[in-house]
Tab-separated table of C-alpha atoms in Angstrom:
chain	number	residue	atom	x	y	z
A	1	UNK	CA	105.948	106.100	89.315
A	2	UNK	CA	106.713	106.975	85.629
A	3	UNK	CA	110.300	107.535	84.668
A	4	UNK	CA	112.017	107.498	81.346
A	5	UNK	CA	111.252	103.919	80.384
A	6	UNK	CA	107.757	105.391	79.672
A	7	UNK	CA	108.526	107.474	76.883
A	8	UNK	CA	109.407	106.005	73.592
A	9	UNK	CA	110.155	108.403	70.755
A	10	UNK	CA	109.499	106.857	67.227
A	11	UNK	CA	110.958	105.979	64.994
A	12	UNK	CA	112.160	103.444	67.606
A	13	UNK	CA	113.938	100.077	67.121
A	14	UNK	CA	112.570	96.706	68.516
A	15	UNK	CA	115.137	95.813	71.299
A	16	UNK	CA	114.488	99.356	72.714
A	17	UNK	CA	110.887	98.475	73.154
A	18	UNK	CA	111.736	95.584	74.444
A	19	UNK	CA	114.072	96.992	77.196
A	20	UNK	CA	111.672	99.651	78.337
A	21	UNK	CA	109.096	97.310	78.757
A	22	UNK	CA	111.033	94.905	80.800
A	23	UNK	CA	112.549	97.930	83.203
A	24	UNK	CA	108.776	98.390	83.424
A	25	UNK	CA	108.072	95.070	84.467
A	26	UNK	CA	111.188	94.919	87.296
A	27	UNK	CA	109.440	98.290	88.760
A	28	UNK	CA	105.915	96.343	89.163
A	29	UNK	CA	105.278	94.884	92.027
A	30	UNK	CA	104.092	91.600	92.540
A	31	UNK	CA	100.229	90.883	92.537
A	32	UNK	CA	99.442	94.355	91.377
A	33	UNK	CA	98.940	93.823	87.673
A	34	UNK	CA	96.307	95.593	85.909
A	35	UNK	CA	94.113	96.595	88.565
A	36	UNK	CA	94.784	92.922	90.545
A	37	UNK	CA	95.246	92.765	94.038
A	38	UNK	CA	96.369	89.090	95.009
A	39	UNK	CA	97.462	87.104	97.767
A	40	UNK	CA	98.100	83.486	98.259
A	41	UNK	CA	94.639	82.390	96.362
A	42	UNK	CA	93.067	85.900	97.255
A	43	UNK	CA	92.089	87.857	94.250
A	44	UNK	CA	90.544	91.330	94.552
A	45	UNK	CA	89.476	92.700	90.564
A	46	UNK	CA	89.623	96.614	91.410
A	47	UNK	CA	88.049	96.487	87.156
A	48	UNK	CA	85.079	94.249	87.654
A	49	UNK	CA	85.073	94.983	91.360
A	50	UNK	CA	85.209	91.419	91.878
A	51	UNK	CA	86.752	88.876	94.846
A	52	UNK	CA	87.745	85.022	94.219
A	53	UNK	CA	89.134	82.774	96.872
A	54	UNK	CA	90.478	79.286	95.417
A	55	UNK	CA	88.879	80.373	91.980
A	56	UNK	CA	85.056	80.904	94.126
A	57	UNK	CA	83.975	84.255	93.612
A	58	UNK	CA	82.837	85.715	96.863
A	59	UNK	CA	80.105	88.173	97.096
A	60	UNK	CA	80.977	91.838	99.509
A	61	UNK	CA	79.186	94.532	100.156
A	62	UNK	CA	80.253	97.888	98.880
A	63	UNK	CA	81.867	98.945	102.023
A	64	UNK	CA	83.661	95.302	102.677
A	65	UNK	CA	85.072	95.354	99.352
A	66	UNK	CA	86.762	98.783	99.816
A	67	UNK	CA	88.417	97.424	103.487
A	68	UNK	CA	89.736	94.971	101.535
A	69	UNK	CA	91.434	96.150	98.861
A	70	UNK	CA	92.894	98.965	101.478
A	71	UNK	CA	94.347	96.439	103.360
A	72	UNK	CA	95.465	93.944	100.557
A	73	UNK	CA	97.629	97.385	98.813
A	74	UNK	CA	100.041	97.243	101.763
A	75	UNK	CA	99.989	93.537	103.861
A	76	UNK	CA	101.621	93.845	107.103
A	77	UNK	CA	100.842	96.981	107.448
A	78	UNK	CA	98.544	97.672	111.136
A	79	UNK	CA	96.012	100.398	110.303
A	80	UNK	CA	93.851	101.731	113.513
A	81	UNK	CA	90.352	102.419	113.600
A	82	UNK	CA	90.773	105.742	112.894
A	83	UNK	CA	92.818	105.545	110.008
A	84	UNK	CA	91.116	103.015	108.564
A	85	UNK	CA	87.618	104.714	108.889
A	86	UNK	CA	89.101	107.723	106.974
A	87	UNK	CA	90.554	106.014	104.436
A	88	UNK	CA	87.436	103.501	103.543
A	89	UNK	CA	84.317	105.619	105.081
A	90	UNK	CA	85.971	109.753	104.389
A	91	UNK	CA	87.311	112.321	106.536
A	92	UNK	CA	83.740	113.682	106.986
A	93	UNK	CA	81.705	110.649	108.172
A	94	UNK	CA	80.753	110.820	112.069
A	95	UNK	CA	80.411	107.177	113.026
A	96	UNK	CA	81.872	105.212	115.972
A	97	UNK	CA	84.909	102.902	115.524
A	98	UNK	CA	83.878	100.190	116.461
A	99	UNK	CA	81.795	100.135	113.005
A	100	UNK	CA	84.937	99.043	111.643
A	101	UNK	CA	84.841	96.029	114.061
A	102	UNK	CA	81.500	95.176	112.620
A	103	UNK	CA	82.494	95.192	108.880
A	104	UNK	CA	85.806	93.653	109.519
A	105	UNK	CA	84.016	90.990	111.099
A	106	UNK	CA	81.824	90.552	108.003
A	107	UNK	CA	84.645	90.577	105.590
A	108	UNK	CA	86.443	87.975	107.705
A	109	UNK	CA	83.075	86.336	107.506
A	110	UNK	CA	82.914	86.405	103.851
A	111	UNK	CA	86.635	85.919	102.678
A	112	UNK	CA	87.350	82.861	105.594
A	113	UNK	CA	85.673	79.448	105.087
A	114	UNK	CA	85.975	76.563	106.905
A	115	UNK	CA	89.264	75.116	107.821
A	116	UNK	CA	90.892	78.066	105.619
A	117	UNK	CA	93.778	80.436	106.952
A	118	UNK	CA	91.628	83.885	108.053
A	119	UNK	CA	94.042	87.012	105.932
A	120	UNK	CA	93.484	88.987	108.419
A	121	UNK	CA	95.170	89.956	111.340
A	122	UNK	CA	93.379	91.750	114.617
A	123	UNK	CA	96.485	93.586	115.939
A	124	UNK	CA	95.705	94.520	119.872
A	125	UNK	CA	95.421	97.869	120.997
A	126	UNK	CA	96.270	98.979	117.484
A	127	UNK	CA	94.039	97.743	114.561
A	128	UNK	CA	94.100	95.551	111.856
A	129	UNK	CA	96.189	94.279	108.954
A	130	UNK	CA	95.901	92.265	105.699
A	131	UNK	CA	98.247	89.202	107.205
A	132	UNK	CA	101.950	89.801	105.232
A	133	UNK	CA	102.272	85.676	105.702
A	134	UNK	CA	99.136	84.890	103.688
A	135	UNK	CA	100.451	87.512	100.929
A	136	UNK	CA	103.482	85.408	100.796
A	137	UNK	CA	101.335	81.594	100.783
């Protein structure tokens, strides 16, 4: 969302610089800084198109990487099957749903080690989510 704090006309004095870009900054939200998605020590590069957990950089398929980062933009949030296979796969793929079981289980796979807290949340009867409680760890 752009508003008025986006516009500065010059000549234009410090302070009102300043201002703008600190309205700016209370409109951001958190973990969503330059192309960043993070949560707890989850970091998703949408730039370099890259994951870390703890600081380890974990390596994702194509397809694994864009489930992720569509869950991570809204945590809590319970997508089905359906609307997760349009939003990650397209509107004019023809595959079964329970392909997204299969890549969610690989991206659980990949993003989960041992003894660590899985971010995602299997939601029954309903879908899947990007766990709001991790977000907030």
């Amino acid at each position: 969302a752009t508003g008025a704090d986006d516009y500065v006309v010059k000549p234009f004095s410090l302070p009102e610089l300043i201002a703008r870009i600190q309205a700016l900054l209370r409109r951001a939200k958190p973990g969503h800084v330059a192309g960043l998605l993070a949560a707890g020590d989850l970091e998703l590069d949408r730039t370099t198109r890259r994951v870390r957990r703890a600081g380890a950089e974990l390596h994702l398929g194509p397809t694994e990487f864009r489930l992720l980062e569509f869950l991570m933009q809204a945590p809590g949030r319970v997508y089905s099957r359906a609307q997760l296979l349009d939003a990650v796969w397209g509107r004019d793929v023809y595959i079964d749903e329970r392909t997204v079981d299969v890549h969610v289980g690989r991206l659980r796979k990949a993003i989960t080690p041992a003894n660590a807290k899985d971010p995602l949340r299997t939601v029954r009867g309903a879908g899947y989510a990007f766990d709001e409680t991790f977000a907030r760890s």
